[in-house]
mmCIF file of C-alpha atoms in Angstrom:
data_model
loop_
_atom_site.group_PDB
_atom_site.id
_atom_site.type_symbol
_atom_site.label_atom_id
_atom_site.label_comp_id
_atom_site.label_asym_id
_atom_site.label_seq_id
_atom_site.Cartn_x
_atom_site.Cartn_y
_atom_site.Cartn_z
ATOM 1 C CA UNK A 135 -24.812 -8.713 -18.407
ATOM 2 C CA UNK A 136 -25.243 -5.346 -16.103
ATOM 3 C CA UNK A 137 -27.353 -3.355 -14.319
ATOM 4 C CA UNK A 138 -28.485 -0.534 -15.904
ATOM 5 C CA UNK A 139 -29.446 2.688 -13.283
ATOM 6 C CA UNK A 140 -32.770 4.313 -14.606
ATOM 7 C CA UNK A 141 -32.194 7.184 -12.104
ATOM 8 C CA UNK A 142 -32.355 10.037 -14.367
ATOM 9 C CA UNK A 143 -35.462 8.862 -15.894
ATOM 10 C CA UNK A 144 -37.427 8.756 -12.437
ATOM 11 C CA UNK A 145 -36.103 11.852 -11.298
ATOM 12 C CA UNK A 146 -37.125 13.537 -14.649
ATOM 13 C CA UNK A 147 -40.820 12.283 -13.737
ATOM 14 C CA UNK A 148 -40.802 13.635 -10.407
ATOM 15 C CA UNK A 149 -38.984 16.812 -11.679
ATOM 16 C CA UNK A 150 -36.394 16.963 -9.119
ATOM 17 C CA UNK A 151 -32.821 17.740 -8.529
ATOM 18 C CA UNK A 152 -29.981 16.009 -8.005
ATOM 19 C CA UNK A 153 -28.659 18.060 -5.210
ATOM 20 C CA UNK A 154 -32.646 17.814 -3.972
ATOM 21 C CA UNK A 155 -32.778 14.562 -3.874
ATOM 22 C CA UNK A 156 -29.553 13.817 -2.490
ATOM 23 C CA UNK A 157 -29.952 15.912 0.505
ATOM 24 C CA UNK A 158 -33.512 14.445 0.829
ATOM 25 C CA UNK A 159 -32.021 10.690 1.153
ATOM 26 C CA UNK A 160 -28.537 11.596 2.874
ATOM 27 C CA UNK A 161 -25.917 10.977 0.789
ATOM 28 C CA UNK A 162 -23.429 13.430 -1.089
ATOM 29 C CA UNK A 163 -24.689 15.317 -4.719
ATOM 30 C CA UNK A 164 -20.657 13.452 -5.662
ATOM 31 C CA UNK A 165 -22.322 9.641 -4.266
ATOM 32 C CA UNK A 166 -25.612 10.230 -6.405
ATOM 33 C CA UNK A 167 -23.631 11.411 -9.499
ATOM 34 C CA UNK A 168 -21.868 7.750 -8.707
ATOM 35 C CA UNK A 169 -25.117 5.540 -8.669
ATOM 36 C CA UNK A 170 -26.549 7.801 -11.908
ATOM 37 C CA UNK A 171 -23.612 7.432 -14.052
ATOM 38 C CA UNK A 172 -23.685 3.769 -13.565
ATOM 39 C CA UNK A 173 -20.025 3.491 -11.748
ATOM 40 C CA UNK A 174 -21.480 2.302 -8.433
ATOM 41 C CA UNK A 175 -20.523 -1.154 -7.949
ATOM 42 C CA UNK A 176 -23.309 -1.663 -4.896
ATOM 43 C CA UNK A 177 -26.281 -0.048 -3.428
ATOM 44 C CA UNK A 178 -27.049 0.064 0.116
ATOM 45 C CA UNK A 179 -31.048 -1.412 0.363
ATOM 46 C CA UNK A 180 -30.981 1.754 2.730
ATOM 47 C CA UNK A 181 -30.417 3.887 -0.015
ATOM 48 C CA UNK A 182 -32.648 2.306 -2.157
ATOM 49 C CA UNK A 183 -34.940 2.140 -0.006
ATOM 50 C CA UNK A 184 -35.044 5.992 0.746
ATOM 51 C CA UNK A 185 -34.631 6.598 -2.904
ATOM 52 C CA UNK A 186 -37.922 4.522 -3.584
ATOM 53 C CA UNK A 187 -39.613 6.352 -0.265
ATOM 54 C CA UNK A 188 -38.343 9.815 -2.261
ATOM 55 C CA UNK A 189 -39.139 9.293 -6.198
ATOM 56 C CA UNK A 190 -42.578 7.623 -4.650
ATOM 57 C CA UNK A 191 -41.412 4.311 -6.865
ATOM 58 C CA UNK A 192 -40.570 0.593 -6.768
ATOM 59 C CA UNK A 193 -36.534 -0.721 -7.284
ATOM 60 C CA UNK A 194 -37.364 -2.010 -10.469
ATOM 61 C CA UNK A 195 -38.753 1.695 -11.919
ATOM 62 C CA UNK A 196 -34.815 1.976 -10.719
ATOM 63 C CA UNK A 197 -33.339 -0.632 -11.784
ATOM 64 C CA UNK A 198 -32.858 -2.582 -14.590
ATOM 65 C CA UNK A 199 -31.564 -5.798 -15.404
ATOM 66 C CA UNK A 200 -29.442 -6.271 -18.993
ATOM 67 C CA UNK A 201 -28.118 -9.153 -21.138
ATOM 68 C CA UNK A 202 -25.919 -6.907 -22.853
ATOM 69 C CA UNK A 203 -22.228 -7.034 -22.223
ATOM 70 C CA UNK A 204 -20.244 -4.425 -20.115
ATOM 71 C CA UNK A 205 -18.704 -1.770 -21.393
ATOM 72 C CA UNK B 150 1.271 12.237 26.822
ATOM 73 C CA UNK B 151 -1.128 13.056 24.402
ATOM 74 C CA UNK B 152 -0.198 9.874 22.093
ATOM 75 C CA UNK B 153 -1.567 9.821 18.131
ATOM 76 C CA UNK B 154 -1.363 8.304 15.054
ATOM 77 C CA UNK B 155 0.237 11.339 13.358
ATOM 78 C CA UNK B 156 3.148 11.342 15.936
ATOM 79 C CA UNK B 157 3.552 7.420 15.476
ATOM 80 C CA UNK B 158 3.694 7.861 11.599
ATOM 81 C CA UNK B 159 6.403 11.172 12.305
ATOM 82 C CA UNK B 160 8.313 8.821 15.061
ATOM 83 C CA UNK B 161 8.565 6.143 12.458
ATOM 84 C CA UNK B 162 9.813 8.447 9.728
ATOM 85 C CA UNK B 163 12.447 9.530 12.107
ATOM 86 C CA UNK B 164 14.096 6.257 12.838
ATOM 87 C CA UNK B 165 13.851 5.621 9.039
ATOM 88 C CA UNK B 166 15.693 8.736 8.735
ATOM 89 C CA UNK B 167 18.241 7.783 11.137
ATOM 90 C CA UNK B 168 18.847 4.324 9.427
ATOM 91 C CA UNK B 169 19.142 6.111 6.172
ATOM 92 C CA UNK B 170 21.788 8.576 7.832
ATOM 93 C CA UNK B 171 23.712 5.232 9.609
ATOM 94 C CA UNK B 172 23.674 3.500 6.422
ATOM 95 C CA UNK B 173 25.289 6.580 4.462
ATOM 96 C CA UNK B 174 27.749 6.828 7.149
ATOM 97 C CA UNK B 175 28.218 2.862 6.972
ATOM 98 C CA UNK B 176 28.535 3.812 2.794
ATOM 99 C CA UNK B 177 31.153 6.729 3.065
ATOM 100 C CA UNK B 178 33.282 4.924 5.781
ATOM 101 C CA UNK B 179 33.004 1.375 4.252
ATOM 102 C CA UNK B 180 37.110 1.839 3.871
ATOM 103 C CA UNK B 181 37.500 2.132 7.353
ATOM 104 C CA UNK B 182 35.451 -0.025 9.041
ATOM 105 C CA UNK B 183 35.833 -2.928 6.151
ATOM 106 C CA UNK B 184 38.786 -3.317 6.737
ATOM 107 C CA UNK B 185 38.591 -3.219 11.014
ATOM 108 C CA UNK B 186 35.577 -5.555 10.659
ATOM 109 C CA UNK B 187 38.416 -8.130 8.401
ATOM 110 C CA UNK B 188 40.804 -7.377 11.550
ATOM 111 C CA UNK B 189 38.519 -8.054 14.366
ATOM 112 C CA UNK B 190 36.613 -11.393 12.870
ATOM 113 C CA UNK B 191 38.475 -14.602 11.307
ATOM 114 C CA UNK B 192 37.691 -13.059 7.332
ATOM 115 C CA UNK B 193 40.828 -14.763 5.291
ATOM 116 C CA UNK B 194 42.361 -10.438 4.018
ATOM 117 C CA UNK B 195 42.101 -11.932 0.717
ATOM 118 C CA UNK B 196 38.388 -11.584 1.217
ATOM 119 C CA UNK B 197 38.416 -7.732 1.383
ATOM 120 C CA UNK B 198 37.120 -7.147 -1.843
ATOM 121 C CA UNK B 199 34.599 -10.104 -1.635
ATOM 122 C CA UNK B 200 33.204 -8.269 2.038
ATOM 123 C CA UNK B 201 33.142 -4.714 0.107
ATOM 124 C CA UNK B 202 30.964 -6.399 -2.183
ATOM 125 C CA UNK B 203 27.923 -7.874 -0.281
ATOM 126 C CA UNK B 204 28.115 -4.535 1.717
ATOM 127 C CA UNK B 205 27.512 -2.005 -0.726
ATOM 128 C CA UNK B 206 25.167 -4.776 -2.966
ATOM 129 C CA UNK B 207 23.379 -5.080 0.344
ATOM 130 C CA UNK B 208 23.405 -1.166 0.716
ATOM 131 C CA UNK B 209 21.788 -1.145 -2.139
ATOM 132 C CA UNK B 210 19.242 -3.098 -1.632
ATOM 133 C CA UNK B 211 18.516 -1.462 1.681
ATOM 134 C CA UNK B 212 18.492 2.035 0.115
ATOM 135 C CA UNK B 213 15.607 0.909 -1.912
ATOM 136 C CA UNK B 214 13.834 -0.159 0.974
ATOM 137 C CA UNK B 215 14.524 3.068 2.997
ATOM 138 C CA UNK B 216 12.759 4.818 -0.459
ATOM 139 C CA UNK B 217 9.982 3.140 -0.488
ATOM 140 C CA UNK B 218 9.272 2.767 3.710
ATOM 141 C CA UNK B 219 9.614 6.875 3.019
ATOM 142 C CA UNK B 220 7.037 6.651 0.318
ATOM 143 C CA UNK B 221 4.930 4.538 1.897
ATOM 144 C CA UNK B 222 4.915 6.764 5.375
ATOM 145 C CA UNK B 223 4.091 9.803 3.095
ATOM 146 C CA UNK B 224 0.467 7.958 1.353
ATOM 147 C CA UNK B 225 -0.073 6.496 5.000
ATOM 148 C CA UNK B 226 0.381 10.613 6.710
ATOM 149 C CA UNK B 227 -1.620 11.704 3.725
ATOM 150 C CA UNK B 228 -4.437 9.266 4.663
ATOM 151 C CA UNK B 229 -4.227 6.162 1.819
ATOM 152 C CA UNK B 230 -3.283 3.581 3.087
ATOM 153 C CA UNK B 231 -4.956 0.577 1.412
ATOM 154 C CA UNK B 232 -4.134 0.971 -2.060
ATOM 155 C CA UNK B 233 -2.418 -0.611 -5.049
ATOM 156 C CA UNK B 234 0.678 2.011 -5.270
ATOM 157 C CA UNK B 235 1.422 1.063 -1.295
ATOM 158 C CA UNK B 236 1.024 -2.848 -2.462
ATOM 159 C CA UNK B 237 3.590 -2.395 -4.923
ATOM 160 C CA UNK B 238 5.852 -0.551 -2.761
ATOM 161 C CA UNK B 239 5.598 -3.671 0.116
ATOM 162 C CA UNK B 240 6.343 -5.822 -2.828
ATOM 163 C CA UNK B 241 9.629 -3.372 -3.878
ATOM 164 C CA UNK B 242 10.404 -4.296 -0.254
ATOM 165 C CA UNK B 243 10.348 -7.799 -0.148
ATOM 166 C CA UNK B 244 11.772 -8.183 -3.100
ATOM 167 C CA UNK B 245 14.839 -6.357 -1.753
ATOM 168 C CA UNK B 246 15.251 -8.713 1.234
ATOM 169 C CA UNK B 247 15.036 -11.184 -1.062
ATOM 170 C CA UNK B 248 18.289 -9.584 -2.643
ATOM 171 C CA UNK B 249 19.751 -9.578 0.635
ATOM 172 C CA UNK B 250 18.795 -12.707 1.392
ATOM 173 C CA UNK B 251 20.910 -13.969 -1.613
ATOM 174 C CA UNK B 252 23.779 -12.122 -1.214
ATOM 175 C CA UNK B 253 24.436 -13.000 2.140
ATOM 176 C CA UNK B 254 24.074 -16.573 1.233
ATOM 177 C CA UNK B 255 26.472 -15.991 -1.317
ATOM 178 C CA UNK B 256 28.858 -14.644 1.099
ATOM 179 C CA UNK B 257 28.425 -17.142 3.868
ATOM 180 C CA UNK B 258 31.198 -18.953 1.297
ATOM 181 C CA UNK B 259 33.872 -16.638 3.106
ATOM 182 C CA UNK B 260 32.295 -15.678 6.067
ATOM 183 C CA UNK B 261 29.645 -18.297 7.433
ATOM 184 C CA UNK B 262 27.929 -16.328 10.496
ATOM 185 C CA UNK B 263 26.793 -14.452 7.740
ATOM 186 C CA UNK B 264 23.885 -17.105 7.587
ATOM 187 C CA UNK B 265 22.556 -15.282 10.712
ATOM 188 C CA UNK B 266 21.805 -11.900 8.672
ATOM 189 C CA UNK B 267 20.812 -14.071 4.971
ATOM 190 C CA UNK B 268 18.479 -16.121 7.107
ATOM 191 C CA UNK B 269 16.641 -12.682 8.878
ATOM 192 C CA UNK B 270 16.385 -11.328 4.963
ATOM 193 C CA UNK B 271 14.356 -14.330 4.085
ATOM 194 C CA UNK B 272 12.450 -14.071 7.060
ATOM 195 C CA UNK B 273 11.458 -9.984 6.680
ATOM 196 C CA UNK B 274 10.704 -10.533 3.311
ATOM 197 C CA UNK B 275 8.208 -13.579 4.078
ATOM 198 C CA UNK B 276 6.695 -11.271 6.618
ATOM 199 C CA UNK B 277 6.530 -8.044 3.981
ATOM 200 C CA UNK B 278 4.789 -10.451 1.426
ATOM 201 C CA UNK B 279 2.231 -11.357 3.924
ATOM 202 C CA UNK B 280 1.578 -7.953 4.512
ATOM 203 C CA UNK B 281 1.714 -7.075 0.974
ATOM 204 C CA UNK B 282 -1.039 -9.779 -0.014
ATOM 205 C CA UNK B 283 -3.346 -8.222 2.911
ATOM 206 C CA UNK B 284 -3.034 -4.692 1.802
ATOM 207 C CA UNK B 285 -3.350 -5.671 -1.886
ATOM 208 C CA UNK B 286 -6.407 -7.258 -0.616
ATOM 209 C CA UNK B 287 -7.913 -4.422 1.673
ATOM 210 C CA UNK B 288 -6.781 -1.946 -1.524
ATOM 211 C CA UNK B 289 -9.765 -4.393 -3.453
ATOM 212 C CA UNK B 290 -12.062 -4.227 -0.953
ATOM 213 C CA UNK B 291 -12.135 -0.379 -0.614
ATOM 214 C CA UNK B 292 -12.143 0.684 -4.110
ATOM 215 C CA UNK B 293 -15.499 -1.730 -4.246
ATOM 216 C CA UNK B 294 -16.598 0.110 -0.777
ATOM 217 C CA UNK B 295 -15.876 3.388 -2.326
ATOM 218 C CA UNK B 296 -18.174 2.545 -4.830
ATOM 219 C CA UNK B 297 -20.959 1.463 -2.557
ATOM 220 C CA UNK B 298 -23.585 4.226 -2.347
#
């Protein structure tokens, strides 16, 4: 089971950055590489929230929820 | 006076440093003052060799100690403080006072008040543990914080 972070995907639909975006919602370009590659073991709703407000999207466009094992 | 954590951590390293110095004094002059310490207490001279022996074993055990306090003041000036490497060090610690702890028991056969020192080993390393399992625990909690984003 785990989480799987469809970041990349959303901000490839918006066509934005990564350093754009993270100085948008306030967190470092190093904290956003974090939550994209999938090592984040948490997400502030604060963050997801401004990430939503940003990429004009829901959590689950986001998120996504897997029955496949961990890596 | 303008009072900081950097000049606690320094002040700290400096009576570590001074223990280390005492102790390698206590370790080069062990033939002098061995044998006064025989002379002034009621230690049967036959025991001379038995004394040397839970000295320098207990000089050893306090020389790791005085390593690791050093290593650990150097990840606490550097900033990390909760993490697995200063865990393990604690752990190096109280496992040394629980060397000392034995050996003085042992030598409480020939010298009984040496209870006094055996029983404050046991005790420091009870109290290292405990702060062992909290930084072990804090050293979780932040790698999962450091994660948080």
């Amino acid at each position: 089971m785990k989480i799987i972070v469809n970041l990349d995907v959303m901000m490839a639909r918006r066509k934005i950055s990564a350093g754009d975006l993270a100085e948008r919602i306030g967190i470092t370009p190093a904290n956003l590489s974090v939550l994209k590659t999938g090592k984040a073991k948490a997400i502030r709703f604060s963050t997801l929230m401004a990430l939503c407000h940003e990429l004009r999207c829901q959590p689950g466009d986001i998120l996504e929820y897997s029955e496949e094992e961990e890596d | 006076m303008d009072w900081n954590k950097d000049r606690s951590v320094r002040l700290t390293a400096v009576f570590v440093f001074l223990f280390a110095a005492a102790l390698l004094s206590a370790d080069v002059l062990g033939f002098i003052w061995i044998p006064w310490f025989i002379s002034v207490t009621a230690i049967d001279k036959t025991h001379l060799p038995a004394l040397a022996a839970t000295v320098y074993t207990g000089s050893v055990f306090a020389w790791i100690c005085l390593c690791a306090m050093f290593r650990l003041l150097r990840s606490i000036r550097d900033g990390d403080v909760f993490t697995e490497q200063n865990a393990r060090l604690l752990r190096v610690i109280s496992w040394c006072c629980a060397g000392a702890c034995i050996v003085f028991l042992v030598s409480v056969l020939y010298y009984p008040p040496f209870i006094i020192i055996a029983t404050a080993a046991g005790f420091m390393m009870m109290i290292v543990r405990v702060v062992k399992n909290i930084i072990q625990q804090a050293a979780g909690m932040k790698s999962e914080l450091d994660l948080t984003v």
